[in-house]
PDB file of C-alpha atoms in Angstrom:
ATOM      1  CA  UNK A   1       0.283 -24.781   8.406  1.00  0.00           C
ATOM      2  CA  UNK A   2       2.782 -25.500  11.678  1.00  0.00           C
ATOM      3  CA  UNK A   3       3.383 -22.154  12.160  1.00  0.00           C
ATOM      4  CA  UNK A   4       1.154 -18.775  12.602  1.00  0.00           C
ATOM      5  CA  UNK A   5       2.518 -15.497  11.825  1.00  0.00           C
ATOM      6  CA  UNK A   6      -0.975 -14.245  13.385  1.00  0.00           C
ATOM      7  CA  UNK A   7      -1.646 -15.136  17.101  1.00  0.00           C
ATOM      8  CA  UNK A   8      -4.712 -16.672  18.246  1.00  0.00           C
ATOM      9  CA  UNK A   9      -5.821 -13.800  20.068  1.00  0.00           C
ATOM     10  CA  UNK A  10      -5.263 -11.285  17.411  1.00  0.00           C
ATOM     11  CA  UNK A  11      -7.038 -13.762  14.873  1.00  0.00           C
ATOM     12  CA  UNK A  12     -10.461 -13.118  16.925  1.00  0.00           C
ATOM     13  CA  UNK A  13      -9.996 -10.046  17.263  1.00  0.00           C
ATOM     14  CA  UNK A  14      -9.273  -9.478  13.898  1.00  0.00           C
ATOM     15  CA  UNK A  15     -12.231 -11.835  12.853  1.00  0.00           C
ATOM     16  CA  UNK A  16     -14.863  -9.942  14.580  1.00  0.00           C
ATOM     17  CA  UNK A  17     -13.307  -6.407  12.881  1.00  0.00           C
ATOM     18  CA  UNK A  18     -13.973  -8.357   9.758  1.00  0.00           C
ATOM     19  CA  UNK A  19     -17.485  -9.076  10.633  1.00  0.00           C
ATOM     20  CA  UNK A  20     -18.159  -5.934  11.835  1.00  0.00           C
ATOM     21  CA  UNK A  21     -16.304  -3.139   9.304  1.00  0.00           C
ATOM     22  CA  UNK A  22     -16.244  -5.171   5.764  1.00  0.00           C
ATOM     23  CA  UNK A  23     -19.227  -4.975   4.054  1.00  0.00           C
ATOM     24  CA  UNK A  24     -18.117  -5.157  -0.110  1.00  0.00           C
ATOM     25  CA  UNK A  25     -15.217  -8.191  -0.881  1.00  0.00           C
ATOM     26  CA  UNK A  26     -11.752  -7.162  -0.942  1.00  0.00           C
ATOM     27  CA  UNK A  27      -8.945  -9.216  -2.918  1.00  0.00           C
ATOM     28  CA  UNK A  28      -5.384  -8.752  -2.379  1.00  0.00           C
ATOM     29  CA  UNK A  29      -3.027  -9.113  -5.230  1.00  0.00           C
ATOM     30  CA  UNK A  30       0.283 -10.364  -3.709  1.00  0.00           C
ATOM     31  CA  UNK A  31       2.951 -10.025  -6.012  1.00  0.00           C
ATOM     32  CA  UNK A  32       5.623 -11.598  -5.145  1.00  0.00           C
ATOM     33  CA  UNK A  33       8.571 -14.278  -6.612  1.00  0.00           C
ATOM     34  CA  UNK A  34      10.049 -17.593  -6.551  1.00  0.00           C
ATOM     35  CA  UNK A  35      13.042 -16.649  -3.753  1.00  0.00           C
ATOM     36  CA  UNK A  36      14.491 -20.336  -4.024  1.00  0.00           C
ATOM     37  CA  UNK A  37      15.337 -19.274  -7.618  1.00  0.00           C
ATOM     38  CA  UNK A  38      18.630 -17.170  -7.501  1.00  0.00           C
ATOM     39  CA  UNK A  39      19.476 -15.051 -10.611  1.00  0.00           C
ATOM     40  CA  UNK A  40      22.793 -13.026 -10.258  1.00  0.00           C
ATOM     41  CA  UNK A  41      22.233  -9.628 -10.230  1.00  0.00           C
ATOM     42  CA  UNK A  42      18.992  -9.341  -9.302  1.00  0.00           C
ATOM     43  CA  UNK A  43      18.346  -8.470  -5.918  1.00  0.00           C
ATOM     44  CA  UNK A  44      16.374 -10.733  -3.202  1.00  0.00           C
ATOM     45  CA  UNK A  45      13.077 -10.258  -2.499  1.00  0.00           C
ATOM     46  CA  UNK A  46      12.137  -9.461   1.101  1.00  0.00           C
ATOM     47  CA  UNK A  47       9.839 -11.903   2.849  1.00  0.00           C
ATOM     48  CA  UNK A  48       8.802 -13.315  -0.505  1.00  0.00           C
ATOM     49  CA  UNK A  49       7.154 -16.249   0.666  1.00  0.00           C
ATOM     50  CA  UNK A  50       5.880 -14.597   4.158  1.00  0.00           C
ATOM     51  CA  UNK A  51       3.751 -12.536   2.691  1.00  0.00           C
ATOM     52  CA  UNK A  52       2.225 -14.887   0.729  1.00  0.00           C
ATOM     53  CA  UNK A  53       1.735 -16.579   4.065  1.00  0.00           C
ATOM     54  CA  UNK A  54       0.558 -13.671   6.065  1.00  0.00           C
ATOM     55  CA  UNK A  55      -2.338 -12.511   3.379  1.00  0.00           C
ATOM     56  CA  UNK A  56      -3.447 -16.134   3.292  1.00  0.00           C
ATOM     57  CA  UNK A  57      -4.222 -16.544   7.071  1.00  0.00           C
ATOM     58  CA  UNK A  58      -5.410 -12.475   7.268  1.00  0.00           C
ATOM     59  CA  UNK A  59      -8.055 -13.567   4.570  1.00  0.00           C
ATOM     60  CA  UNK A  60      -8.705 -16.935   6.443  1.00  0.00           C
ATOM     61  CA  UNK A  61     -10.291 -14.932   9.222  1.00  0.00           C
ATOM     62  CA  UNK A  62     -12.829 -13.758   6.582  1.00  0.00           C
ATOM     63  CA  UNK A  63     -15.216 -14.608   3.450  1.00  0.00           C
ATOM     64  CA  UNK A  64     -15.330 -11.221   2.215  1.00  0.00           C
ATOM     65  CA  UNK A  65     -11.574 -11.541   2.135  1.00  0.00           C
ATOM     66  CA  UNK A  66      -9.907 -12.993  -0.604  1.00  0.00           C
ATOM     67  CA  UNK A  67      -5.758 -12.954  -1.650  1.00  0.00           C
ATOM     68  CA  UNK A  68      -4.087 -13.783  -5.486  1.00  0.00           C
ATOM     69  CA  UNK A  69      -0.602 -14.651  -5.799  1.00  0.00           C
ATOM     70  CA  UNK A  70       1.012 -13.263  -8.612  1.00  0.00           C
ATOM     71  CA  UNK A  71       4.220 -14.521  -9.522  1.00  0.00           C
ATOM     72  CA  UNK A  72       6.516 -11.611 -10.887  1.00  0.00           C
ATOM     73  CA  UNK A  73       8.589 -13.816 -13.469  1.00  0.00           C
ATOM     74  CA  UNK A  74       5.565 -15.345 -15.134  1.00  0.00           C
ATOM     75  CA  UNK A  75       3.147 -12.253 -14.971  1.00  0.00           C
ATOM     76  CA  UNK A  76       4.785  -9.597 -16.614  1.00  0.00           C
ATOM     77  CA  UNK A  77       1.753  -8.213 -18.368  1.00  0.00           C
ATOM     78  CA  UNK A  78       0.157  -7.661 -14.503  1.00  0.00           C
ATOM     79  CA  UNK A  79       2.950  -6.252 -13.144  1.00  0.00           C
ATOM     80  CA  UNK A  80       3.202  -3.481 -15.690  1.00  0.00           C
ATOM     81  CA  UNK A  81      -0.602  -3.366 -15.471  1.00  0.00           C
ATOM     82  CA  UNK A  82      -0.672  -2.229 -11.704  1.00  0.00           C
ATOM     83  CA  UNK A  83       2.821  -0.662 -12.218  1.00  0.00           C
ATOM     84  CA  UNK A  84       4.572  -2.600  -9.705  1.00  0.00           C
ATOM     85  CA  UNK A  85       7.933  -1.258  -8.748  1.00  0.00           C
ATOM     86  CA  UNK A  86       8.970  -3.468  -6.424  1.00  0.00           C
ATOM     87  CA  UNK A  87       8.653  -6.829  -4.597  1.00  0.00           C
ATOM     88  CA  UNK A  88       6.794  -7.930  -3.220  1.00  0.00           C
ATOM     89  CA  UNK A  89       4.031  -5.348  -3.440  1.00  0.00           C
ATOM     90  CA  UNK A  90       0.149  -6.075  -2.014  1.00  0.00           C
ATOM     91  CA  UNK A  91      -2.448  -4.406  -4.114  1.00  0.00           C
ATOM     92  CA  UNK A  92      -6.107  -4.603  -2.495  1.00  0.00           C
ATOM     93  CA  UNK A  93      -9.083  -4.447  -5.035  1.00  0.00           C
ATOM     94  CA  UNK A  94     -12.797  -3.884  -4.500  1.00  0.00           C
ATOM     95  CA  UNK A  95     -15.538  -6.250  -5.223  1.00  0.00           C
ATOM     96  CA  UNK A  96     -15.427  -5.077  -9.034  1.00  0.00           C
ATOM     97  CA  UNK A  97     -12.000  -5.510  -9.191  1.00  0.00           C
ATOM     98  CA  UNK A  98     -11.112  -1.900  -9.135  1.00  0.00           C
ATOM     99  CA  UNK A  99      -7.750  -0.584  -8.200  1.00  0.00           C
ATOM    100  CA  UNK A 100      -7.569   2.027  -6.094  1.00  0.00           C
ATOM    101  CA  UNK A 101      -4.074   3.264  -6.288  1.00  0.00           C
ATOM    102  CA  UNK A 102      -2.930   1.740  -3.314  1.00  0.00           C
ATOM    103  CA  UNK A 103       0.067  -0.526  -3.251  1.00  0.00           C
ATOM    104  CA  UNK A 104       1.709  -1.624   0.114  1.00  0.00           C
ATOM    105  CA  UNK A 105       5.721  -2.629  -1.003  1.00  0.00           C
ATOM    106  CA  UNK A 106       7.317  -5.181   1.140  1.00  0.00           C
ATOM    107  CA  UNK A 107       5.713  -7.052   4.081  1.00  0.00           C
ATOM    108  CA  UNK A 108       2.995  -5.188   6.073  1.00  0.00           C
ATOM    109  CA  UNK A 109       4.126  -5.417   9.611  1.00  0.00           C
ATOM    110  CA  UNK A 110       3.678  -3.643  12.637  1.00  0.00           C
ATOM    111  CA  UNK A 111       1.488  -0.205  11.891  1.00  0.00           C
ATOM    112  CA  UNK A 112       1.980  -1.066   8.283  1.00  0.00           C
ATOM    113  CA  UNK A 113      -0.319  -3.784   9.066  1.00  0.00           C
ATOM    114  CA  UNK A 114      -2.699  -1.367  10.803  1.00  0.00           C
ATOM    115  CA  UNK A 115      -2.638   0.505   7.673  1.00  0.00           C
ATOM    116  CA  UNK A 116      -3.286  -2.356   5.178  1.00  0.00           C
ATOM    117  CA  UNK A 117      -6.436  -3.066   7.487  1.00  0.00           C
ATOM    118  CA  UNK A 118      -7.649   0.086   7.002  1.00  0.00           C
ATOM    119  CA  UNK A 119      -7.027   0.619   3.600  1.00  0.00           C
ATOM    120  CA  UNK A 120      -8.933  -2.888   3.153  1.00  0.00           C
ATOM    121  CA  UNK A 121     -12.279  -2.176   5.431  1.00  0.00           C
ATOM    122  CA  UNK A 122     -12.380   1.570   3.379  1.00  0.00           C
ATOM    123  CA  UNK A 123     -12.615  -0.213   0.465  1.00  0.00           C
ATOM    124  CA  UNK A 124     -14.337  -2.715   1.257  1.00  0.00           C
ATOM    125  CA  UNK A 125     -16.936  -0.318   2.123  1.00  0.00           C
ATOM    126  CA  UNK A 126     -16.146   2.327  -0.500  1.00  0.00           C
ATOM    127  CA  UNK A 127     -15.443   5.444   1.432  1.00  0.00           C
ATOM    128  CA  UNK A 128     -11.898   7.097   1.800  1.00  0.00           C
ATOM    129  CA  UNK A 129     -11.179   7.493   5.494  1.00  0.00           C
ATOM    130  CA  UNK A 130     -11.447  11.354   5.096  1.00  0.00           C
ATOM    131  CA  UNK A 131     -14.167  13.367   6.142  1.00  0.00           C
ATOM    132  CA  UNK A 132     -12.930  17.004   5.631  1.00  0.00           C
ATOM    133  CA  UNK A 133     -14.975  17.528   3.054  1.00  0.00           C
ATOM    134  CA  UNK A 134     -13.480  21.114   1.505  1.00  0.00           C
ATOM    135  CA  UNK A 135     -10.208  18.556   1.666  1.00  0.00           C
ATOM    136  CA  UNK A 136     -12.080  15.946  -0.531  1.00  0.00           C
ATOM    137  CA  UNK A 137     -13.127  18.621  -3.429  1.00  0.00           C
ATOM    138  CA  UNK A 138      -9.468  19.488  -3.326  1.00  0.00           C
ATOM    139  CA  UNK A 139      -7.781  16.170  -3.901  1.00  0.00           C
ATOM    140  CA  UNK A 140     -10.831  15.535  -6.937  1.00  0.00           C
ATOM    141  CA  UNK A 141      -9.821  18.903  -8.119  1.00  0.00           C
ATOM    142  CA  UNK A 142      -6.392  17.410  -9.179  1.00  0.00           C
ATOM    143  CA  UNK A 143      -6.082  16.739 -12.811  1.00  0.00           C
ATOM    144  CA  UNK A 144      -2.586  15.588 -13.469  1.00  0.00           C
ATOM    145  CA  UNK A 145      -1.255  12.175 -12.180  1.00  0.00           C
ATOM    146  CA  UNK A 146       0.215  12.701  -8.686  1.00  0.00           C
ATOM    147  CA  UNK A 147       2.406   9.783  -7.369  1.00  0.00           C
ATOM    148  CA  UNK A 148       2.651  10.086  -3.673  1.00  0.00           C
ATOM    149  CA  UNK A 149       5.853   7.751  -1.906  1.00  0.00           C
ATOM    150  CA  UNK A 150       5.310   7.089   1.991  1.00  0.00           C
ATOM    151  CA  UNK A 151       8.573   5.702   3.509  1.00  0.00           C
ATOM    152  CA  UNK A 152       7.158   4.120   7.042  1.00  0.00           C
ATOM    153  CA  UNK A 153       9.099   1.718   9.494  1.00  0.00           C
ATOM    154  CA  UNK A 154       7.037  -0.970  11.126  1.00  0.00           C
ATOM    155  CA  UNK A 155       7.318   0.338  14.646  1.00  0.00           C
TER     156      UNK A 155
ATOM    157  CA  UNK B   1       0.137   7.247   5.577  1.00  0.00           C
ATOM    158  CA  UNK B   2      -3.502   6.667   5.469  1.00  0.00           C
ATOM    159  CA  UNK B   3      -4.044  10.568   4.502  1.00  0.00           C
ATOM    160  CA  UNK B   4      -2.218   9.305   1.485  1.00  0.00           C
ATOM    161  CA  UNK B   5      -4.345   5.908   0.911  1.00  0.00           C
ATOM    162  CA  UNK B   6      -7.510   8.300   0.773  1.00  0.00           C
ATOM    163  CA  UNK B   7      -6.439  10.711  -1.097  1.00  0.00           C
ATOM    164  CA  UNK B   8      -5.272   7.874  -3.917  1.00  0.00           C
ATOM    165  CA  UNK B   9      -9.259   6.638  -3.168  1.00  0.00           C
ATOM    166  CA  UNK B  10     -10.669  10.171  -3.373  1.00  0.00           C
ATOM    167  CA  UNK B  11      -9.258  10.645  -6.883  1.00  0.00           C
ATOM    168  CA  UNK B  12      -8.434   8.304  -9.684  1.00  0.00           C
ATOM    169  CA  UNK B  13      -5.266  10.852 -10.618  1.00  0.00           C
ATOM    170  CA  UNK B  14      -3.502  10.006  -7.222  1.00  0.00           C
ATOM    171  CA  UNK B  15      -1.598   6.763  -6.241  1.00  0.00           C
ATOM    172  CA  UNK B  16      -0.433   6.146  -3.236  1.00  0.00           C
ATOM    173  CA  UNK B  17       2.833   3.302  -2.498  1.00  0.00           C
ATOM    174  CA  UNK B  18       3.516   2.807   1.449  1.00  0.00           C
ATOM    175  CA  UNK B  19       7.315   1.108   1.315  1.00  0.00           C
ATOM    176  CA  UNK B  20       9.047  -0.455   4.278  1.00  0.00           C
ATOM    177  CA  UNK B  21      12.014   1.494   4.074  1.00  0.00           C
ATOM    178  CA  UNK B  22      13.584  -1.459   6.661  1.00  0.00           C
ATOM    179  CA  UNK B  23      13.136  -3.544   3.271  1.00  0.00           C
ATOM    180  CA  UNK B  24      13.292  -1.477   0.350  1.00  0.00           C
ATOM    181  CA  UNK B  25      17.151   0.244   2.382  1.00  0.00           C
ATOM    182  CA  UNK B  26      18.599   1.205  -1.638  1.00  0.00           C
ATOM    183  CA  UNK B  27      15.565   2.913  -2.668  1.00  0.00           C
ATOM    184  CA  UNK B  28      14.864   4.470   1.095  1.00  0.00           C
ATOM    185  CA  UNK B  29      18.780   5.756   0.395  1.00  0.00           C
ATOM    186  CA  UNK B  30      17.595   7.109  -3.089  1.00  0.00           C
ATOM    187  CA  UNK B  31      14.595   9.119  -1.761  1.00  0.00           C
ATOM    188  CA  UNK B  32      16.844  10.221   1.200  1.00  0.00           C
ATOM    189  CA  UNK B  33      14.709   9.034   4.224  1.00  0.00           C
ATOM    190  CA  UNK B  34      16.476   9.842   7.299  1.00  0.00           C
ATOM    191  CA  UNK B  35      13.143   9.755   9.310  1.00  0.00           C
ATOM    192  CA  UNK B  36       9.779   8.157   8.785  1.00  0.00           C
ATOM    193  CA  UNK B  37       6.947   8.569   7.403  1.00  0.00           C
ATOM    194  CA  UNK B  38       8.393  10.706   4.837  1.00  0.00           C
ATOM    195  CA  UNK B  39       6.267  11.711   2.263  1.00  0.00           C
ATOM    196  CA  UNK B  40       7.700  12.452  -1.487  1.00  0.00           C
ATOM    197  CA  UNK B  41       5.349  13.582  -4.245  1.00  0.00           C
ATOM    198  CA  UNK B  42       6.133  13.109  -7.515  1.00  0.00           C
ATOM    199  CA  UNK B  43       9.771  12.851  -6.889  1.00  0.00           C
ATOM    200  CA  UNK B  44       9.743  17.007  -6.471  1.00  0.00           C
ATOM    201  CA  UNK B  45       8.860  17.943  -2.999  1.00  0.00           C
ATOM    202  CA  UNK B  46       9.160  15.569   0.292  1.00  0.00           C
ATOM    203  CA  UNK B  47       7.893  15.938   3.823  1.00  0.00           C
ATOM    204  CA  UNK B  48       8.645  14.139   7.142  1.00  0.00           C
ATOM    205  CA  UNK B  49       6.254  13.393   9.919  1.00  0.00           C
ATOM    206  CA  UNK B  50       2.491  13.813   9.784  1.00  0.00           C
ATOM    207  CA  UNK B  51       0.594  16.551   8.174  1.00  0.00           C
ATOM    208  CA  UNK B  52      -3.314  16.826   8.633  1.00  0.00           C
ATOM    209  CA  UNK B  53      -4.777  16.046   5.190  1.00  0.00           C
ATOM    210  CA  UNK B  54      -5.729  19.970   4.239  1.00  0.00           C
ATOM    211  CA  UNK B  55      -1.604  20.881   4.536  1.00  0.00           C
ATOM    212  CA  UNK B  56      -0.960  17.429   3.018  1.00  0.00           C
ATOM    213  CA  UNK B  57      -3.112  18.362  -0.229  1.00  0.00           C
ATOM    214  CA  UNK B  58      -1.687  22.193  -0.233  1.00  0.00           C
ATOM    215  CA  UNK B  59       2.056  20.293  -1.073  1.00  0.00           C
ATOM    216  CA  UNK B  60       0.398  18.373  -3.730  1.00  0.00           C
ATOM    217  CA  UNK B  61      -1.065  21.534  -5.193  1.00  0.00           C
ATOM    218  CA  UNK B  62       2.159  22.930  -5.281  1.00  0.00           C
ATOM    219  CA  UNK B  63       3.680  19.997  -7.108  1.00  0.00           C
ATOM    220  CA  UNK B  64       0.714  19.882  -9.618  1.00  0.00           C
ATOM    221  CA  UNK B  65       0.274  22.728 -10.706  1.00  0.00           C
ATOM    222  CA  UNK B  66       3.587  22.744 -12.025  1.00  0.00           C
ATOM    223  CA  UNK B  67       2.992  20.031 -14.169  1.00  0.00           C
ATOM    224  CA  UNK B  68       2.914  15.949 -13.668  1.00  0.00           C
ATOM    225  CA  UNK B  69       5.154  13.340 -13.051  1.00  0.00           C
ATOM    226  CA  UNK B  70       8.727  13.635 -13.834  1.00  0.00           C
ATOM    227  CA  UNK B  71       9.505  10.766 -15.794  1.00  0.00           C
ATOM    228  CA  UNK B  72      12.634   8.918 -13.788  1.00  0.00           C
TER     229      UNK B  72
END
């Protein structure tokens, strides 16, 4: 690849966070499309092929890191499986393959991209970020579905 | 936003989507975001800013105990 979207610098940083934090594997599902192919109507997908990029060279910087492209147009049966609302969406998976009900939509930049790391070593090691515990019995407590939508900016 | 990632870890019942609202701007004018994070459970109640995680679950309470998601 000529170009990085991750700097050198950040890259060992980042790899030594890897060493250090991940302990299970973690696999990304990138969902994502085709952008060169235009279908009227439909709207473009944002960074379609970036984040494709992006994932690939985060999960370069470690073994226990591993991404899947899913292509929207010929994977219909995943994207209703994970309930994908929008593209391109990144889905990280524990070692089992078990989804967390996470889903990043659109590329992770900025604090996003603080957030996706997070949400990747917490997984990877199996533990919520979330220590309150009366907090934790609370969220278990719920027994309906509850969607939760969190509209961020990258800066 | 990573209150909401752990609650969606915590409990199998809660899912949690983080969206660019630079990249999603028809859906960020649908849900009304004016100011970020804004947080909007269920499609019934909303938030903006940061709540610590025991005020953060008391809204979803709220919203749950009415019933679950609205179908849109």
């Amino acid at each position: 690849m000529l170009l990085s979207w991750i700097q050198p610098r950040d890259a060992e940083l980042l790899k030594t966070r890897f060493e250090n934090e991940m302990q299970g594997e973690v696999s990304l599902y990138v969902f994502t499309r085709d952008d060169r192919i235009m279908v009227p109507g439909r709207p473009p997908v944002p960074y379609a092929r970036e984040i494709v990029e992006v994932m690939q060279e985060l999960a370069a910087l470690s073994d226990k890191l591993n991404v899947i492209v899913v292509d929207a147009d010929s994977e219909q049966a995943l994207i209703t499986e994970y309930g994908i609302e929008l593209l391109p969406a990144v889905v990280p998976v524990d070692s089992e393959g078990k989804d967390h009900g996470i889903r990043f939509y659109g590329l992770p930049s900025g604090y996003d991209f603080a957030t996706l790391l997070e949400a990747i070593f917490d997984i990877s090691r199996g533990e919520a970020g979330i220590t309150d515990e009366p907090v934790k019995e609370r969220v278990q407590a719920l027994a309906n579905p509850v969607h939760i939508r969190v509209f961020v900016t990258p800066t | 936003m990573r209150t909401a990632n752990a609650f969606a870890m915590i409990s199998e019942n809660v899912r949690s989507d983080v969206i660019d609202a630079t990249q999603f701007p028809d859906m960020a004018r649908q849900y009304q975001v004016f100011a970020v994070p804004k947080v909007v459970i269920n499609d019934k109640t909303s938030f903006e800013g940061n709540l610590p995680p025991h005020q953060f679950v008391g809204h979803i309470e709220q919203v749950a105990a009415t019933n679950g998601e609205d179908q849109r």
